[in-house]
């Protein structure tokens, strides 16, 4: 079956520290992968998406970067976190056809 | 500018009634329009997808309409139940084939009272 894993579930990090969030999918090959962020009380903002290994499209210039080192692995990183990086980070993949997108369970990041 | 607008105010209805949520968009030409449900602290869950050449789609108690002339979609939940209480997100699937991405509205919170 097709599943998406995202970890950790919660994270508290000091300002200026690095960040690495990982997302992996199972049961499919060559998926389109996406990173979204949802700030408190706000809508989902698309940060990055990838259509294949090593390919990254950035939607919003900011303090974050993404990488796709393997077909089913998508990583969100930052060298130095800002307070404004706090939020709920969601990984998603596009199944295609009439099945929409599937989202991971999310990481709640609080930068203190 | 490009916008996807949903009612920011919560929609309160009584159990058994039909809930109708609205999604309006400007300056997009989506291939698909999708609706998602999001519960607090969780990721969105896909509900329905409707294509640009479809007027209406149904799934159990859910119905979606799509008017590309008005640039509007309506999302209906019939015989609503307290368990339907959640935030409902409208999203547009845009971009060329293989390079599509999902752009979301801000969502409408639905509260169904027993």
Tab-separated table of C-alpha atoms in Angstrom:
chain	number	residue	atom	x	y	z
A	1	UNK	CA	0.000	0.000	0.000
A	2	UNK	CA	1.012	3.602	-0.460
A	3	UNK	CA	2.021	5.503	2.667
A	4	UNK	CA	3.820	8.681	3.597
A	5	UNK	CA	6.009	9.068	6.682
A	6	UNK	CA	7.018	12.338	8.234
A	7	UNK	CA	9.020	12.971	11.398
A	8	UNK	CA	9.425	14.218	14.011
A	9	UNK	CA	5.874	15.058	15.081
A	10	UNK	CA	6.939	18.002	17.239
A	11	UNK	CA	10.153	19.968	17.487
A	12	UNK	CA	11.289	22.893	19.613
A	13	UNK	CA	14.425	24.564	18.358
A	14	UNK	CA	16.320	27.729	19.413
A	15	UNK	CA	16.741	30.638	17.038
A	16	UNK	CA	19.861	30.194	14.914
A	17	UNK	CA	19.915	26.407	15.127
A	18	UNK	CA	19.791	24.162	12.035
A	19	UNK	CA	16.754	22.178	10.913
A	20	UNK	CA	16.234	18.950	9.046
A	21	UNK	CA	12.786	17.447	8.470
A	22	UNK	CA	12.459	14.218	6.545
A	23	UNK	CA	9.627	12.789	4.505
A	24	UNK	CA	9.549	9.379	2.854
A	25	UNK	CA	6.913	7.645	0.790
A	26	UNK	CA	6.330	3.938	0.235
A	27	UNK	CA	4.483	1.949	-2.371
A	28	UNK	CA	5.130	4.150	-5.362
A	29	UNK	CA	7.929	5.307	-7.605
A	30	UNK	CA	8.776	8.706	-9.072
A	31	UNK	CA	6.121	10.610	-7.118
A	32	UNK	CA	5.742	14.389	-7.152
A	33	UNK	CA	6.592	15.531	-3.621
A	34	UNK	CA	5.662	18.772	-1.839
A	35	UNK	CA	6.490	20.715	1.336
A	36	UNK	CA	3.836	23.015	2.788
A	37	UNK	CA	3.822	25.241	5.866
A	38	UNK	CA	0.801	26.334	7.843
A	39	UNK	CA	1.336	29.208	10.270
A	40	UNK	CA	-1.024	29.493	13.229
A	41	UNK	CA	-4.501	30.439	11.997
A	42	UNK	CA	-3.328	30.688	8.402
A	43	UNK	CA	-3.728	28.718	5.210
A	44	UNK	CA	-1.307	26.235	3.695
A	45	UNK	CA	1.595	27.805	1.864
A	46	UNK	CA	3.497	25.782	-0.721
A	47	UNK	CA	7.236	26.006	-0.014
A	48	UNK	CA	8.900	23.527	-2.402
A	49	UNK	CA	8.008	20.771	-4.786
A	50	UNK	CA	9.945	18.158	-6.665
A	51	UNK	CA	9.123	16.074	-9.722
A	52	UNK	CA	12.221	13.884	-9.517
A	53	UNK	CA	15.572	13.134	-7.872
A	54	UNK	CA	17.684	16.268	-7.518
A	55	UNK	CA	14.953	18.523	-8.939
A	56	UNK	CA	13.574	21.229	-6.607
A	57	UNK	CA	11.212	24.112	-7.379
A	58	UNK	CA	11.076	26.879	-4.789
A	59	UNK	CA	7.850	28.774	-4.386
A	60	UNK	CA	8.735	31.313	-1.713
A	61	UNK	CA	12.219	32.794	-1.194
A	62	UNK	CA	13.057	32.352	2.456
A	63	UNK	CA	15.298	30.848	5.070
A	64	UNK	CA	14.600	27.258	4.032
A	65	UNK	CA	15.877	24.832	1.416
A	66	UNK	CA	14.822	21.404	0.184
A	67	UNK	CA	16.570	18.397	-1.286
A	68	UNK	CA	15.551	15.121	-2.858
A	69	UNK	CA	18.493	12.750	-2.561
A	70	UNK	CA	16.449	9.626	-3.368
A	71	UNK	CA	13.295	8.975	-5.349
A	72	UNK	CA	11.067	8.597	-2.291
A	73	UNK	CA	12.837	10.937	0.136
A	74	UNK	CA	12.260	14.668	0.499
A	75	UNK	CA	14.132	16.772	3.046
A	76	UNK	CA	13.437	20.284	4.309
A	77	UNK	CA	16.390	22.125	5.846
A	78	UNK	CA	17.558	25.372	7.313
A	79	UNK	CA	21.023	26.452	8.360
A	80	UNK	CA	19.783	29.015	10.905
A	81	UNK	CA	16.195	29.093	12.097
A	82	UNK	CA	14.248	32.321	12.607
A	83	UNK	CA	11.277	32.874	14.894
A	84	UNK	CA	9.137	33.287	11.782
A	85	UNK	CA	9.955	29.706	10.740
A	86	UNK	CA	7.597	28.400	13.432
A	87	UNK	CA	4.613	26.557	12.037
A	88	UNK	CA	3.105	23.248	11.007
A	89	UNK	CA	5.127	21.619	8.221
A	90	UNK	CA	3.442	19.120	5.957
A	91	UNK	CA	4.841	16.818	3.316
A	92	UNK	CA	2.559	15.637	0.526
A	93	UNK	CA	2.641	13.549	-2.616
A	94	UNK	CA	0.461	13.523	-5.641
A	95	UNK	CA	-1.084	10.182	-6.380
A	96	UNK	CA	-2.569	11.328	-9.655
A	97	UNK	CA	-5.845	10.665	-11.398
A	98	UNK	CA	-8.872	11.266	-9.209
A	99	UNK	CA	-7.149	10.621	-5.898
A	100	UNK	CA	-5.856	14.040	-5.023
A	101	UNK	CA	-2.838	14.554	-2.834
A	102	UNK	CA	-1.924	12.634	0.303
A	103	UNK	CA	-0.468	14.512	3.247
A	104	UNK	CA	1.775	13.312	6.027
A	105	UNK	CA	0.902	13.772	9.665
A	106	UNK	CA	2.972	16.946	9.914
A	107	UNK	CA	5.702	18.401	12.131
A	108	UNK	CA	4.843	21.132	14.605
A	109	UNK	CA	7.966	23.346	14.749
A	110	UNK	CA	8.336	25.966	17.439
A	111	UNK	CA	11.358	28.252	17.245
A	112	UNK	CA	12.160	29.851	20.599
B	1	UNK	CA	-3.234	39.003	-8.383
B	2	UNK	CA	-4.145	35.372	-7.924
B	3	UNK	CA	-6.532	34.571	-5.101
B	4	UNK	CA	-8.540	31.675	-3.718
B	5	UNK	CA	-11.191	32.940	-1.341
B	6	UNK	CA	-13.268	31.036	1.155
B	7	UNK	CA	-15.464	32.426	3.910
B	8	UNK	CA	-13.157	33.189	6.796
B	9	UNK	CA	-16.013	33.155	9.292
B	10	UNK	CA	-17.083	29.842	10.782
B	11	UNK	CA	-20.280	28.293	9.486
B	12	UNK	CA	-22.596	27.089	12.253
B	13	UNK	CA	-25.447	24.743	11.356
B	14	UNK	CA	-27.709	22.265	13.083
B	15	UNK	CA	-27.371	18.540	12.713
B	16	UNK	CA	-29.376	17.197	9.790
B	17	UNK	CA	-29.188	20.400	7.741
B	18	UNK	CA	-27.200	20.889	4.557
B	19	UNK	CA	-23.931	22.810	4.851
B	20	UNK	CA	-22.863	24.822	1.811
B	21	UNK	CA	-19.341	26.201	1.556
B	22	UNK	CA	-18.130	28.544	-1.166
B	23	UNK	CA	-14.812	28.837	-2.957
B	24	UNK	CA	-14.089	31.673	-5.393
B	25	UNK	CA	-10.872	32.157	-7.320
B	26	UNK	CA	-9.363	34.793	-9.593
B	27	UNK	CA	-6.617	34.717	-12.201
B	28	UNK	CA	-6.213	30.947	-12.175
B	29	UNK	CA	-7.052	28.388	-14.849
B	30	UNK	CA	-7.095	25.146	-12.872
B	31	UNK	CA	-7.256	21.731	-14.465
B	32	UNK	CA	-8.808	20.387	-11.269
B	33	UNK	CA	-10.448	21.770	-8.176
B	34	UNK	CA	-10.206	19.757	-4.978
B	35	UNK	CA	-11.743	19.834	-1.531
B	36	UNK	CA	-10.003	18.695	1.640
B	37	UNK	CA	-10.969	18.281	5.259
B	38	UNK	CA	-8.551	19.307	7.998
B	39	UNK	CA	-8.959	18.521	11.682
B	40	UNK	CA	-6.946	20.443	14.327
B	41	UNK	CA	-3.310	19.361	14.460
B	42	UNK	CA	-3.605	17.079	11.446
B	43	UNK	CA	-2.805	17.205	7.772
B	44	UNK	CA	-5.556	17.762	5.195
B	45	UNK	CA	-7.467	14.735	3.963
B	46	UNK	CA	-8.590	14.555	0.344
B	47	UNK	CA	-12.373	14.454	-0.169
B	48	UNK	CA	-13.306	15.163	-3.773
B	49	UNK	CA	-11.807	16.255	-7.063
B	50	UNK	CA	-13.703	17.833	-9.941
B	51	UNK	CA	-12.320	18.501	-13.400
B	52	UNK	CA	-12.742	21.713	-15.377
B	53	UNK	CA	-15.114	19.995	-17.806
B	54	UNK	CA	-17.337	18.607	-15.029
B	55	UNK	CA	-20.230	20.524	-13.517
B	56	UNK	CA	-20.954	18.341	-10.505
B	57	UNK	CA	-19.440	15.452	-8.552
B	58	UNK	CA	-20.992	13.431	-5.735
B	59	UNK	CA	-19.635	11.099	-3.098
B	60	UNK	CA	-21.974	9.780	-0.435
B	61	UNK	CA	-23.267	12.881	1.431
B	62	UNK	CA	-20.877	15.219	-0.361
B	63	UNK	CA	-21.547	17.186	-3.525
B	64	UNK	CA	-19.247	19.590	-5.345
B	65	UNK	CA	-20.135	21.926	-8.189
B	66	UNK	CA	-17.668	23.740	-10.397
B	67	UNK	CA	-18.482	26.764	-12.530
B	68	UNK	CA	-15.420	27.841	-14.533
B	69	UNK	CA	-17.279	30.878	-15.917
B	70	UNK	CA	-18.055	32.226	-12.459
B	71	UNK	CA	-14.753	30.817	-11.158
B	72	UNK	CA	-16.604	29.313	-8.251
B	73	UNK	CA	-17.085	25.976	-6.536
B	74	UNK	CA	-19.757	25.060	-4.025
B	75	UNK	CA	-19.257	22.223	-1.540
B	76	UNK	CA	-22.339	20.684	0.047
B	77	UNK	CA	-22.639	18.269	2.962
B	78	UNK	CA	-26.165	16.902	3.248
B	79	UNK	CA	-27.647	15.485	6.454
B	80	UNK	CA	-24.751	17.011	8.375
B	81	UNK	CA	-23.498	15.391	11.565
B	82	UNK	CA	-21.431	16.735	14.484
B	83	UNK	CA	-18.581	14.527	13.210
B	84	UNK	CA	-18.510	16.703	10.075
B	85	UNK	CA	-17.196	19.604	12.182
B	86	UNK	CA	-13.796	20.534	10.767
B	87	UNK	CA	-12.096	23.048	8.502
B	88	UNK	CA	-12.755	22.528	4.805
B	89	UNK	CA	-10.160	23.643	2.298
B	90	UNK	CA	-10.617	24.405	-1.361
B	91	UNK	CA	-7.552	23.845	-3.530
B	92	UNK	CA	-6.653	24.364	-7.174
B	93	UNK	CA	-4.401	21.963	-9.025
B	94	UNK	CA	-2.463	24.192	-11.398
B	95	UNK	CA	0.477	23.911	-13.741
B	96	UNK	CA	1.318	21.815	-16.761
B	97	UNK	CA	1.036	18.040	-16.773
B	98	UNK	CA	3.662	16.447	-14.587
B	99	UNK	CA	4.569	19.743	-12.929
B	100	UNK	CA	1.332	20.412	-11.137
B	101	UNK	CA	1.046	21.894	-7.682
B	102	UNK	CA	-1.803	22.449	-5.264
B	103	UNK	CA	-2.681	25.975	-4.141
B	104	UNK	CA	-5.033	26.308	-1.164
B	105	UNK	CA	-7.652	28.712	0.036
B	106	UNK	CA	-7.599	29.691	3.703
B	107	UNK	CA	-10.437	27.325	4.571
B	108	UNK	CA	-13.844	27.578	6.209
B	109	UNK	CA	-14.491	26.141	9.644
B	110	UNK	CA	-17.747	24.200	9.888
B	111	UNK	CA	-19.431	23.600	13.242
B	112	UNK	CA	-22.369	21.176	13.332
B	113	UNK	CA	-24.408	21.321	16.528
B	114	UNK	CA	-26.408	18.326	17.767
